[in-house]
mmCIF file of C-alpha atoms in Angstrom:
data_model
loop_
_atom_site.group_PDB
_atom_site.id
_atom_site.type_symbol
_atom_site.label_atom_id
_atom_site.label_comp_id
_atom_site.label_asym_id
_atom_site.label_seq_id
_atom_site.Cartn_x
_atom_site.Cartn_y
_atom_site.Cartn_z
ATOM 1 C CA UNK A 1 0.000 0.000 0.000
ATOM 2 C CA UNK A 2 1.377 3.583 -1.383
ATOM 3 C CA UNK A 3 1.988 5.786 1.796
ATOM 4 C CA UNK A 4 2.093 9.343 1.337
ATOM 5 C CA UNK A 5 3.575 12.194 3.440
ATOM 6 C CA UNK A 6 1.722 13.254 6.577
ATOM 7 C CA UNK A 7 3.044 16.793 6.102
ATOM 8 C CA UNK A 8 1.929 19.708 4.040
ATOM 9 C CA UNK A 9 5.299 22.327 4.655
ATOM 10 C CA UNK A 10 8.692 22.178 4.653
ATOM 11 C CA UNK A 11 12.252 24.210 4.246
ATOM 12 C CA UNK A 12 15.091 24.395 1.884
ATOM 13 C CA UNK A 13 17.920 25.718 3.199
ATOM 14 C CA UNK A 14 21.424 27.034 1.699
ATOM 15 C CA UNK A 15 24.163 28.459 3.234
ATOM 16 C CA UNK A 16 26.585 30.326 0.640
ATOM 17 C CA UNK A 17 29.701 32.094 0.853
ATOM 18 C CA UNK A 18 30.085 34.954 -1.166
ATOM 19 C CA UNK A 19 32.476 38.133 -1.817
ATOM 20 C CA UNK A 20 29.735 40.692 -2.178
ATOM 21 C CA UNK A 21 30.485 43.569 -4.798
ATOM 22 C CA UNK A 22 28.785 47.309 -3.404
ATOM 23 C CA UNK A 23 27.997 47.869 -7.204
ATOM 24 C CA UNK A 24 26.654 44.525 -8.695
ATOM 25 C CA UNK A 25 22.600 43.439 -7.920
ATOM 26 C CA UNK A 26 21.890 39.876 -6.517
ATOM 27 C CA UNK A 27 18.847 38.266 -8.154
ATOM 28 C CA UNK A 28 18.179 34.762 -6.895
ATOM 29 C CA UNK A 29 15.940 33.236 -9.612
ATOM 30 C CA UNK A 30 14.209 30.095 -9.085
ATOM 31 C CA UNK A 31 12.547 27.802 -11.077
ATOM 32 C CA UNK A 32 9.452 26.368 -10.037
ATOM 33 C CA UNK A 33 7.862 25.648 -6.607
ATOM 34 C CA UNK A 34 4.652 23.988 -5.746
ATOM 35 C CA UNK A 35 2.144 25.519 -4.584
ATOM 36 C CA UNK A 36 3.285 28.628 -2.149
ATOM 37 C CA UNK A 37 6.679 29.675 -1.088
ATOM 38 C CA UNK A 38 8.409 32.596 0.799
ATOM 39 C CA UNK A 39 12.152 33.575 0.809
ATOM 40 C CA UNK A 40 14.100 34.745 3.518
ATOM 41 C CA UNK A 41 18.065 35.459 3.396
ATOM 42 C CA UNK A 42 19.796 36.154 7.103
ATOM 43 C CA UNK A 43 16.487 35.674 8.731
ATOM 44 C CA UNK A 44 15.036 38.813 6.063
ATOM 45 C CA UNK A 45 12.182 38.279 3.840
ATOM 46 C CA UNK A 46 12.717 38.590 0.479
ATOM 47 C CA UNK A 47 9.220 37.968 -1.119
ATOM 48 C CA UNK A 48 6.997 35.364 -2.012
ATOM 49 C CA UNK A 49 5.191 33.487 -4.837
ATOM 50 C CA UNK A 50 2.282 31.848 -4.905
ATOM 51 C CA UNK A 51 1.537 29.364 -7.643
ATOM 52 C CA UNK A 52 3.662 25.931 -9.041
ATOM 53 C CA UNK A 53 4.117 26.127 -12.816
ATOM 54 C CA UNK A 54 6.151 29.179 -13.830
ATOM 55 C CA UNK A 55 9.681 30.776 -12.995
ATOM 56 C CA UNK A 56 10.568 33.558 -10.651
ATOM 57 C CA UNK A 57 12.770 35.558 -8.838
ATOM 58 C CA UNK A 58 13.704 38.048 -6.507
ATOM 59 C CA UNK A 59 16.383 40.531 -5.746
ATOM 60 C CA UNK A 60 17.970 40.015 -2.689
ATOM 61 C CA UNK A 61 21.275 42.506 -2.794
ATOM 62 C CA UNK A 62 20.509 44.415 0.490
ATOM 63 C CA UNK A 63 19.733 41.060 2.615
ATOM 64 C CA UNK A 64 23.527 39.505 1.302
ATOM 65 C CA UNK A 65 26.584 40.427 3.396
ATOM 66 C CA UNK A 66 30.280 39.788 2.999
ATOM 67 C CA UNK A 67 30.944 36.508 4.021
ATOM 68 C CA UNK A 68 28.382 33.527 4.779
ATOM 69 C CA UNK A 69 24.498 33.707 3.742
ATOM 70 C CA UNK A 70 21.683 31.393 4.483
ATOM 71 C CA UNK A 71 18.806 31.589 2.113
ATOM 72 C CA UNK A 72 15.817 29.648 3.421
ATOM 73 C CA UNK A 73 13.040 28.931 1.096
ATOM 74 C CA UNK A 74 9.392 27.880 3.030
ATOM 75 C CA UNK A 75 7.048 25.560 0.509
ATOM 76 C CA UNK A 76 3.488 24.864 1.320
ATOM 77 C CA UNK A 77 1.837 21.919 -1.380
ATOM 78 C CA UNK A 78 -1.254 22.166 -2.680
ATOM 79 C CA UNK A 79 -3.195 22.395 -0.127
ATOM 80 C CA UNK A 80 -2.059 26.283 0.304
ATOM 81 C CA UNK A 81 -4.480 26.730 -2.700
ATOM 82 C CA UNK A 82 -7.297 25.199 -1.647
ATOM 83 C CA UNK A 83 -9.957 26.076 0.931
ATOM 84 C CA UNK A 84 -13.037 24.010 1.001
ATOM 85 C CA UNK A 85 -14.929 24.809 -2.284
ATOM 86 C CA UNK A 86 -12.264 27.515 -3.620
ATOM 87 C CA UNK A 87 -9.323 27.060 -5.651
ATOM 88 C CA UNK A 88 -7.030 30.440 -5.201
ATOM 89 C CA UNK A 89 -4.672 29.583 -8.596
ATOM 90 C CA UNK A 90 -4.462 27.080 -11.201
ATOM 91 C CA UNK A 91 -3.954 23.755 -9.634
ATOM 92 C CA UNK A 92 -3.301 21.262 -12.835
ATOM 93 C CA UNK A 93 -4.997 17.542 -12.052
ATOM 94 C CA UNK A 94 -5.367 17.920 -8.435
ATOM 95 C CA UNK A 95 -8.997 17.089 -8.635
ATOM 96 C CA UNK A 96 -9.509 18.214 -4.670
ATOM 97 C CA UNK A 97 -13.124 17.786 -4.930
ATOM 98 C CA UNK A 98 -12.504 13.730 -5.476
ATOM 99 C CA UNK A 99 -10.667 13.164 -1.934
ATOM 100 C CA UNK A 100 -6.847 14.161 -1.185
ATOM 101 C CA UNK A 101 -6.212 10.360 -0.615
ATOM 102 C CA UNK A 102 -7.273 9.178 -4.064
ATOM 103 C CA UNK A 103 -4.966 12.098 -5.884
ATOM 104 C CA UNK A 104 -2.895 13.216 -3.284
ATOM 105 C CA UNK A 105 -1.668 16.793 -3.275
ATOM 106 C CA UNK A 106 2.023 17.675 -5.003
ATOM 107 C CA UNK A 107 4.148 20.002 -3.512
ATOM 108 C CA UNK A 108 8.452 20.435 -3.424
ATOM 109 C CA UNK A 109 10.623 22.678 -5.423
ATOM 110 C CA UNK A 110 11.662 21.797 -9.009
ATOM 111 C CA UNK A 111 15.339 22.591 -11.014
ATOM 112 C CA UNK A 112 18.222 24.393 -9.653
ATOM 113 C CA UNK A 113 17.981 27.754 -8.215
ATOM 114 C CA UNK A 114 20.704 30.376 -9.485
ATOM 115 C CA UNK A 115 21.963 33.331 -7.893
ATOM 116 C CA UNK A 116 22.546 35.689 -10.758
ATOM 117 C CA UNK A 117 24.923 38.695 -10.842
ATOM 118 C CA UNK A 118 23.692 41.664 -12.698
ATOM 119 C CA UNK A 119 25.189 45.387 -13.244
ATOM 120 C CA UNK A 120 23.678 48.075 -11.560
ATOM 121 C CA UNK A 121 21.753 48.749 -15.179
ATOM 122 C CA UNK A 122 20.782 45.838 -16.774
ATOM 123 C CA UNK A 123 18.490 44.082 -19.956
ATOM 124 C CA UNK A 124 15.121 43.408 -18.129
ATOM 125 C CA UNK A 125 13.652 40.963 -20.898
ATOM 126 C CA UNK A 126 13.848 41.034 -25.182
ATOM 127 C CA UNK A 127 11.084 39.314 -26.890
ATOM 128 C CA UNK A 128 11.525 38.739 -30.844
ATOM 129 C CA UNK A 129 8.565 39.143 -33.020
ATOM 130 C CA UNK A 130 9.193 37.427 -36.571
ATOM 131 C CA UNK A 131 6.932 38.263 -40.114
ATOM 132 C CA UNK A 132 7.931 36.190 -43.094
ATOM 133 C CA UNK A 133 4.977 38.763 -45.277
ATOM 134 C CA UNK A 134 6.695 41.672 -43.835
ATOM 135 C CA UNK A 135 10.235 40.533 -44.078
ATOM 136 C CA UNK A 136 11.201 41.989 -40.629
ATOM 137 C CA UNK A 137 11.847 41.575 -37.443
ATOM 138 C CA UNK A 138 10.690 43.483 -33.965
ATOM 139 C CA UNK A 139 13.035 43.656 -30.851
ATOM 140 C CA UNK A 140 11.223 44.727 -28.242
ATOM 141 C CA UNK A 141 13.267 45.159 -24.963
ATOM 142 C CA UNK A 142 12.656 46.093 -21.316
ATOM 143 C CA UNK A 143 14.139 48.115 -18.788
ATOM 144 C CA UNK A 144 13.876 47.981 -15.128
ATOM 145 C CA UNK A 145 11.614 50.626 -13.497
ATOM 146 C CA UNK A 146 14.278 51.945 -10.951
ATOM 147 C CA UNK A 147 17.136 52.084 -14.332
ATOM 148 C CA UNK A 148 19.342 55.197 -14.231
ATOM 149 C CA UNK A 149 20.565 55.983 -17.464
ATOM 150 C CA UNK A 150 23.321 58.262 -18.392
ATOM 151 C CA UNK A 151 24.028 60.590 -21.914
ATOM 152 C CA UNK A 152 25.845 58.319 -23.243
ATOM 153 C CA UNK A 153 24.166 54.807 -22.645
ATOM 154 C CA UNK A 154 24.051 52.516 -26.092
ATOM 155 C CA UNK A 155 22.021 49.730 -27.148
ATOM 156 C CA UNK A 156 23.357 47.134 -29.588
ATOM 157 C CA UNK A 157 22.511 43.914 -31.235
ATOM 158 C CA UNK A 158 23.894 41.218 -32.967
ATOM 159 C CA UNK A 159 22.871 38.552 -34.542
ATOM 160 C CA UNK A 160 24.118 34.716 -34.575
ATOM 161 C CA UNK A 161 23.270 31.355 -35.659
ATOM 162 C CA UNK A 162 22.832 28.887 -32.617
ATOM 163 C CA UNK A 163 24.435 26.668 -31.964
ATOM 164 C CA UNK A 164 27.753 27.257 -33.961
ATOM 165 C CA UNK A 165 27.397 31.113 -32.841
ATOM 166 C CA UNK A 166 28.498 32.270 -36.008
ATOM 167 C CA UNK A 167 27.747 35.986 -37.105
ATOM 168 C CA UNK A 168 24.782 36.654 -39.410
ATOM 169 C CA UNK A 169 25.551 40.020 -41.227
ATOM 170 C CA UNK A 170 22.263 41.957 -41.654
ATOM 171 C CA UNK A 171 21.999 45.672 -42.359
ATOM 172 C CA UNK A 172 20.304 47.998 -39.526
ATOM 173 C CA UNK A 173 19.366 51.654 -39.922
ATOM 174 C CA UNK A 174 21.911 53.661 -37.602
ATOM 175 C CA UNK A 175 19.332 55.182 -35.711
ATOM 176 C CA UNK A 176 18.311 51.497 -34.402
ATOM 177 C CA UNK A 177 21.829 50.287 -33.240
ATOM 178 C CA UNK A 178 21.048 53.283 -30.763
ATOM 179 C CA UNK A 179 17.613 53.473 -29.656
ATOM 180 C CA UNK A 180 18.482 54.845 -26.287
ATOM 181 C CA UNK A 181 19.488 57.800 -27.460
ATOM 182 C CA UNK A 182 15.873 59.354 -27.114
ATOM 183 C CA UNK A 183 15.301 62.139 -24.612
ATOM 184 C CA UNK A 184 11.644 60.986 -24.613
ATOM 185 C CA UNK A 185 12.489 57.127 -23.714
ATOM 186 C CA UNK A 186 15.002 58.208 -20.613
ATOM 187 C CA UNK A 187 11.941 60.603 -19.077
ATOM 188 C CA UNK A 188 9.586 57.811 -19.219
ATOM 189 C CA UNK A 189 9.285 55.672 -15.706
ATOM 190 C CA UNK A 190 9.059 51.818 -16.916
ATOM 191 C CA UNK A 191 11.330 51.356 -20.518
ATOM 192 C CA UNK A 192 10.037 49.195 -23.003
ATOM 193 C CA UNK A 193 10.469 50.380 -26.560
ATOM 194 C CA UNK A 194 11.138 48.609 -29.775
ATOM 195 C CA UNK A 195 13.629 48.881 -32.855
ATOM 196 C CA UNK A 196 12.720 46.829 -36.508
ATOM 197 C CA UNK A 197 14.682 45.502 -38.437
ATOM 198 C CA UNK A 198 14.577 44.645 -42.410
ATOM 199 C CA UNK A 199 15.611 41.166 -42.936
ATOM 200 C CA UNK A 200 15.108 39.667 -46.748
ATOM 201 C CA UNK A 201 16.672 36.241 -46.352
ATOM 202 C CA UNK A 202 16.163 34.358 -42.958
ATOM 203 C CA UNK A 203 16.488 30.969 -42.497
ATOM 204 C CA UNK A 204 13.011 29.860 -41.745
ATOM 205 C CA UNK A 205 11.963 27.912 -38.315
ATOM 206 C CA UNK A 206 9.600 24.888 -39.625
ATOM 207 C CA UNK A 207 9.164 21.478 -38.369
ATOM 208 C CA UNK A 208 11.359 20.155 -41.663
ATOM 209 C CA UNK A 209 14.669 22.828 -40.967
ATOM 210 C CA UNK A 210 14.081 23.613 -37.061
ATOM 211 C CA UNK A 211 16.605 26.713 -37.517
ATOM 212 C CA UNK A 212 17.449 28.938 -34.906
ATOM 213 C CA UNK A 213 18.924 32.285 -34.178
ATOM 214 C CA UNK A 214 20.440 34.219 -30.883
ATOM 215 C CA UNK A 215 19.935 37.736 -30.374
ATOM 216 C CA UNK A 216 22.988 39.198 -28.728
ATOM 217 C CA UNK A 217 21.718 42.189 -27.006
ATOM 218 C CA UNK A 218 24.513 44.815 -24.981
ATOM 219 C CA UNK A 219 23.359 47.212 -22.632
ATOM 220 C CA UNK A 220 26.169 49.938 -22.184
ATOM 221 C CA UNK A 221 25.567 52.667 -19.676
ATOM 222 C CA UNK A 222 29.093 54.842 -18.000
ATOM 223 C CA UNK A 223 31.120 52.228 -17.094
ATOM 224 C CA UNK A 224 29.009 49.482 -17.018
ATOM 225 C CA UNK A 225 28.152 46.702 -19.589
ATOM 226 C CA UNK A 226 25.364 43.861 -19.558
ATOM 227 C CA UNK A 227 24.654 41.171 -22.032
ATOM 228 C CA UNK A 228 21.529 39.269 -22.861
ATOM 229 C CA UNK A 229 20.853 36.630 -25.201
ATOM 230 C CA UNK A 230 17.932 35.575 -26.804
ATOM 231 C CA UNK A 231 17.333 32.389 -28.879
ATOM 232 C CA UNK A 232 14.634 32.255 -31.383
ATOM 233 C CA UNK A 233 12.983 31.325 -34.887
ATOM 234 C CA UNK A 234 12.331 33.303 -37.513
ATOM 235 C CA UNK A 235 8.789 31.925 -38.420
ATOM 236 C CA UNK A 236 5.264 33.326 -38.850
ATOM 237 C CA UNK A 237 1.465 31.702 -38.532
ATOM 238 C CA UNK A 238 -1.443 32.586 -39.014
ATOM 239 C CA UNK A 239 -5.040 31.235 -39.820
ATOM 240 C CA UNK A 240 -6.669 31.775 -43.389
ATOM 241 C CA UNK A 241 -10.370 30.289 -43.292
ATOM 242 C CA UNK A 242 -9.896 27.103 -41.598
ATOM 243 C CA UNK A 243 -6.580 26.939 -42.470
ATOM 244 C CA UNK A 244 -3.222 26.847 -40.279
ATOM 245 C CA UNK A 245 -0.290 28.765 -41.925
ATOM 246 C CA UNK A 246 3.199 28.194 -41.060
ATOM 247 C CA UNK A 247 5.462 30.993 -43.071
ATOM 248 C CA UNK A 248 3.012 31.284 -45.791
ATOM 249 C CA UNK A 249 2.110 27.598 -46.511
ATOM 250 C CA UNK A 250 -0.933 25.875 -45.679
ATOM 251 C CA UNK A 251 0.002 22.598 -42.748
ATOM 252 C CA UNK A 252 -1.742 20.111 -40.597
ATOM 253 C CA UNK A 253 -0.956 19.382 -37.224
ATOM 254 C CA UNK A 254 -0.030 15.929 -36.839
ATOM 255 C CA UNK A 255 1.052 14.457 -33.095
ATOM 256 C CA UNK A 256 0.059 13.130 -29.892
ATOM 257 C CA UNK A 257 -2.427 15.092 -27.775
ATOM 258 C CA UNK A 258 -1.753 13.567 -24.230
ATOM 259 C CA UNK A 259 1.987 14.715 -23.830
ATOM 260 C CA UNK A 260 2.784 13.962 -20.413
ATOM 261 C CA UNK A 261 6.153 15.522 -19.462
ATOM 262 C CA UNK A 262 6.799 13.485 -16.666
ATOM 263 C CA UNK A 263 10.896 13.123 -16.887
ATOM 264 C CA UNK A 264 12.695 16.424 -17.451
ATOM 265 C CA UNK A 265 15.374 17.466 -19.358
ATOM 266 C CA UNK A 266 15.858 19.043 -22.688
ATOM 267 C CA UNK A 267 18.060 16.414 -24.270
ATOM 268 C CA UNK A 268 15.419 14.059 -23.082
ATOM 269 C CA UNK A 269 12.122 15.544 -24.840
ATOM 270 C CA UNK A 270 14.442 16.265 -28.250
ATOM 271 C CA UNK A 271 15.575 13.121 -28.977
ATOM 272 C CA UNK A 272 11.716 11.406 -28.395
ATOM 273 C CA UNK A 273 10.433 13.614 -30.281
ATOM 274 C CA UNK A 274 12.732 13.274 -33.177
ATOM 275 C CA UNK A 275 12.264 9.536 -32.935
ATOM 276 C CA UNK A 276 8.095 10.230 -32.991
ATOM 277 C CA UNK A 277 8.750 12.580 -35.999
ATOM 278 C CA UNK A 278 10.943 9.665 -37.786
ATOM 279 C CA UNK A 279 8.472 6.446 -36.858
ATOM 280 C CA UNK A 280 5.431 8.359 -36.919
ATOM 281 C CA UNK A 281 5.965 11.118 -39.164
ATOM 282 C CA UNK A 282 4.686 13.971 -36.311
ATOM 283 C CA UNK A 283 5.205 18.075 -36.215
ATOM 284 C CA UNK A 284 3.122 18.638 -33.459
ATOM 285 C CA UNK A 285 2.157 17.931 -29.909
ATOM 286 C CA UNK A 286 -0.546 19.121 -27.459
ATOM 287 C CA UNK A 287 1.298 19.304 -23.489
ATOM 288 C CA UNK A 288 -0.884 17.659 -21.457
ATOM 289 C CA UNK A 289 -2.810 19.206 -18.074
ATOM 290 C CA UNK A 290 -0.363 21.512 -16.257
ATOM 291 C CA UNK A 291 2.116 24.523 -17.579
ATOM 292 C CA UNK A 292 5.626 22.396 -18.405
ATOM 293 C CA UNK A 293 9.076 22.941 -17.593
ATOM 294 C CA UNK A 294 10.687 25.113 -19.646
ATOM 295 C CA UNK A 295 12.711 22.699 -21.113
ATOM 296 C CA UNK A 296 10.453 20.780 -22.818
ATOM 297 C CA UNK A 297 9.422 24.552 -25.292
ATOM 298 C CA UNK A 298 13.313 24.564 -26.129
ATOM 299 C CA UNK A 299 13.415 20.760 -27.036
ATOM 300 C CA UNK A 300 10.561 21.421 -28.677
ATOM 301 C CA UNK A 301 12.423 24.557 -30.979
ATOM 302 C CA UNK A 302 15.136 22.386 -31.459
ATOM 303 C CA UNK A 303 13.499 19.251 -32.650
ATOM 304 C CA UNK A 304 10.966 21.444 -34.929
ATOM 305 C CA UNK A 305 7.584 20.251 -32.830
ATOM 306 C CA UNK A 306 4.226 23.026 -33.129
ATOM 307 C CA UNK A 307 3.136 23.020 -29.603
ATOM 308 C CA UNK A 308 0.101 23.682 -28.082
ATOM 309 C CA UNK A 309 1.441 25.472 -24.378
ATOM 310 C CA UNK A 310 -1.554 24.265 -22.786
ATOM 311 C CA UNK A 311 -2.202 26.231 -18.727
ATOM 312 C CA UNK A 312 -2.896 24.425 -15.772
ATOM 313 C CA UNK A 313 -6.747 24.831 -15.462
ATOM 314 C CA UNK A 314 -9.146 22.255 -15.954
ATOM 315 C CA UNK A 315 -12.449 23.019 -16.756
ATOM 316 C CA UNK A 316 -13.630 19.951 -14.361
ATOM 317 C CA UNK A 317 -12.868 22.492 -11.651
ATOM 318 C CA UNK A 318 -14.304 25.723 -13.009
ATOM 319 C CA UNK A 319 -16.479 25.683 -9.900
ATOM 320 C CA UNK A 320 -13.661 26.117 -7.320
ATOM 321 C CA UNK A 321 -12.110 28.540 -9.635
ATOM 322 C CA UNK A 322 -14.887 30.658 -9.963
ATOM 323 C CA UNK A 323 -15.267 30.308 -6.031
ATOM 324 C CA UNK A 324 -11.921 31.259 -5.427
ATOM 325 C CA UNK A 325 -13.236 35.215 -6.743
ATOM 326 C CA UNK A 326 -10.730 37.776 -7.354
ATOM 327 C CA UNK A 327 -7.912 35.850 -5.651
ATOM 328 C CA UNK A 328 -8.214 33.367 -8.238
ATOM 329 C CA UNK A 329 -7.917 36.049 -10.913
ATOM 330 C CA UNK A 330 -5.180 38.285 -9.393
ATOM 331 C CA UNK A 331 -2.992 35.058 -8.859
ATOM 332 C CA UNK A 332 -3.530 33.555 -12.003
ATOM 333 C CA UNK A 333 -2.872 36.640 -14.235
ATOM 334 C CA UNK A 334 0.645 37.048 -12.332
ATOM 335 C CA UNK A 335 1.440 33.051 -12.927
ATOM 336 C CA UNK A 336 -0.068 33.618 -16.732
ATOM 337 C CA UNK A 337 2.234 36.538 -17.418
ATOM 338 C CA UNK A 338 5.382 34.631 -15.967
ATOM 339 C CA UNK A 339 4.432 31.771 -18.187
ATOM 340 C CA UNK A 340 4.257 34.156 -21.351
ATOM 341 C CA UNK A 341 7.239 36.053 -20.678
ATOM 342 C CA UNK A 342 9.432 32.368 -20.527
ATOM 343 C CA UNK A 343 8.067 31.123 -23.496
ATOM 344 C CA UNK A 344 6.814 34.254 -26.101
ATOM 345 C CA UNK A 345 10.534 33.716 -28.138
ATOM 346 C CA UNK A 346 9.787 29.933 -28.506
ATOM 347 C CA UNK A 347 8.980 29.578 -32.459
ATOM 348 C CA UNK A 348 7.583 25.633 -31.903
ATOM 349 C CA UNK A 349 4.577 27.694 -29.598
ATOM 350 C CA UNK A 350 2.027 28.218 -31.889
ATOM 351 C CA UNK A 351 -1.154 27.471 -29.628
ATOM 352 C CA UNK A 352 -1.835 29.340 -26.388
#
């Protein structure tokens, strides 16, 4: 007989040594943690999350000192969502209504948190948009809110081919290589602008030639310099009648429909589904129940699979959601937005 835990909490605790720099930020970013979770470093509290499917992260330079940290991360499971008839966020196949003991209630932290080093100004997020009609491509970047820019800051891209990383020479108007250079962005609170770029000749993302690109974006502001980089396909789709179009060609989406991404890894998830494209002659695949891991959308880019990025609600449950009111809602719009953000500059998401 299958025993299961008799505890609902629990702590993860790390201590770190570290020489602290007074002009670097400390972000620790973590992956994903089921259901609720608060962090504290040296006993401060950092912030919390609520919800189990999507990354996060939090800044935590004025908690670090010189010298030894703990961090100390508290996890509730599932049952931190639920109360009675109410669901507060998306809870995937928890089915609470059908008795805990049947389905029992998940809860733990998933991948390998990372303490990341930024500059004092840094690259917030990119996100690629792609047209094959228009020939182009939109780089839309972010800023953080509290970003102090000086005269002088720059903006740069560059473009490679992943994985070799070799350069991919494409023309861009001067006046895009240094979009900071605005008066009008540098008054305005939250940055998030765009440059566009003409680009004839791309190599195409499609299930048959599953090529990608990085975007190499720099960030230099005084002194200081950050780095981003973005992978992503150059591909386009839309719907014509009842019609799917992938980069102007009419294609039907062939694969399995109960995905269940139960072992992770990226390596993993590539070579099955390169072996289901070979035996079975798929380019698609519907993820099945719950938001997944993040590496299954980049096997997915790399293997050249059309997914359909299912969420985490069930419509079996609709009645706890609705019951869970405006907590429901605010939570889930956070978790929804996290989820976009990760996977928005994945060309194999075509479905939402």
């Amino acid at each position: 007989k299958r025993q299961g835990r008799i505890y609902n909490s629990g702590w993860y605790v790390k201590k770190i040594r570290l020489d602290k720099e007074d002009d670097k930020r400390y972000f620790l970013m973590l992956d994903r943690i089921e259901m609720f979770s608060m962090l504290f470093v040296n006993g401060m509290r950092c912030g919390h999350h609520f919800g189990a499917y999507t990354p996060f992260e939090f800044e935590i330079t004025d908690a670090l000192v010189e010298g030894e940290n703990t961090l100390a991360v508290f996890v509730y499971d599932q049952t931190a969502s639920i109360d009675g008839i109410k669901h507060y966020c998306q809870v995937g196949v928890t089915r609470a209504q059908r008795g805990y003991k049947r389905f029992g209630l998940r809860g733990g932290r998933y991948g390998i948190p990372v303490l990341e080093v930024r500059e004092e100004t840094y690259l917030k997020d990119i996100y690629v948009k792609t047209s094959t009609r228009k020939g182009e491509m939109e780089i839309e970047y972010e800023l953080p809110e509290d970003i102090n820019l000086s005269a002088d800051a720059k903006l740069s891209f560059k473009l490679l081919k992943w994985p070799e990383g070799e350069k991919v020479q494409l023309d861009m108007d001067p006046k895009y290589l240094n979009p900071l250079s605005s008066e009008t962005i540098r008054r305005i609170d939250k940055i998030e602008n765009s440059a566009t770029v003409k680009w004839p000749n791309p190599e195409l993302w499609s299930p048959d030639h599953p090529d990608l690109y990085v975007l190499r974006t720099t960030l230099e502001n005084g002194k200081t310099k950050d780095v981003l980089d973005t992978r992503f396909g150059f591909r386009e789709f839309w719907i014509e009648g009842k019609s799917f179009f992938l980069n102007g060609k009419p294609i039907r989406l062939r694969g399995n429909s109960i995905y269940n991404p139960k072992t992770p890894g990226r390596d993993f998830h590539r070579e099955v589904w390169k072996k289901q494209k070979e035996i079975f002659g798929v380019n698609a695949c519907r993820i099945h129940h719950t938001i997944p891991s993040g590496d299954l959308l980049l096997a997915a880019d790399e293997a050249g699979i059309l997914i359909d990025n299912q969420s985490s609600i069930w419509s079996s449950e609709a009645a706890w959601y609705k019951n869970g009111g405006e907590w429901f809602l605010a939570n889930t719009k956070i978790e929804f937005e996290e989820w976009v953000r990760r996977d928005r500059n994945c060309p194999s998401v075509v479905i939402w």
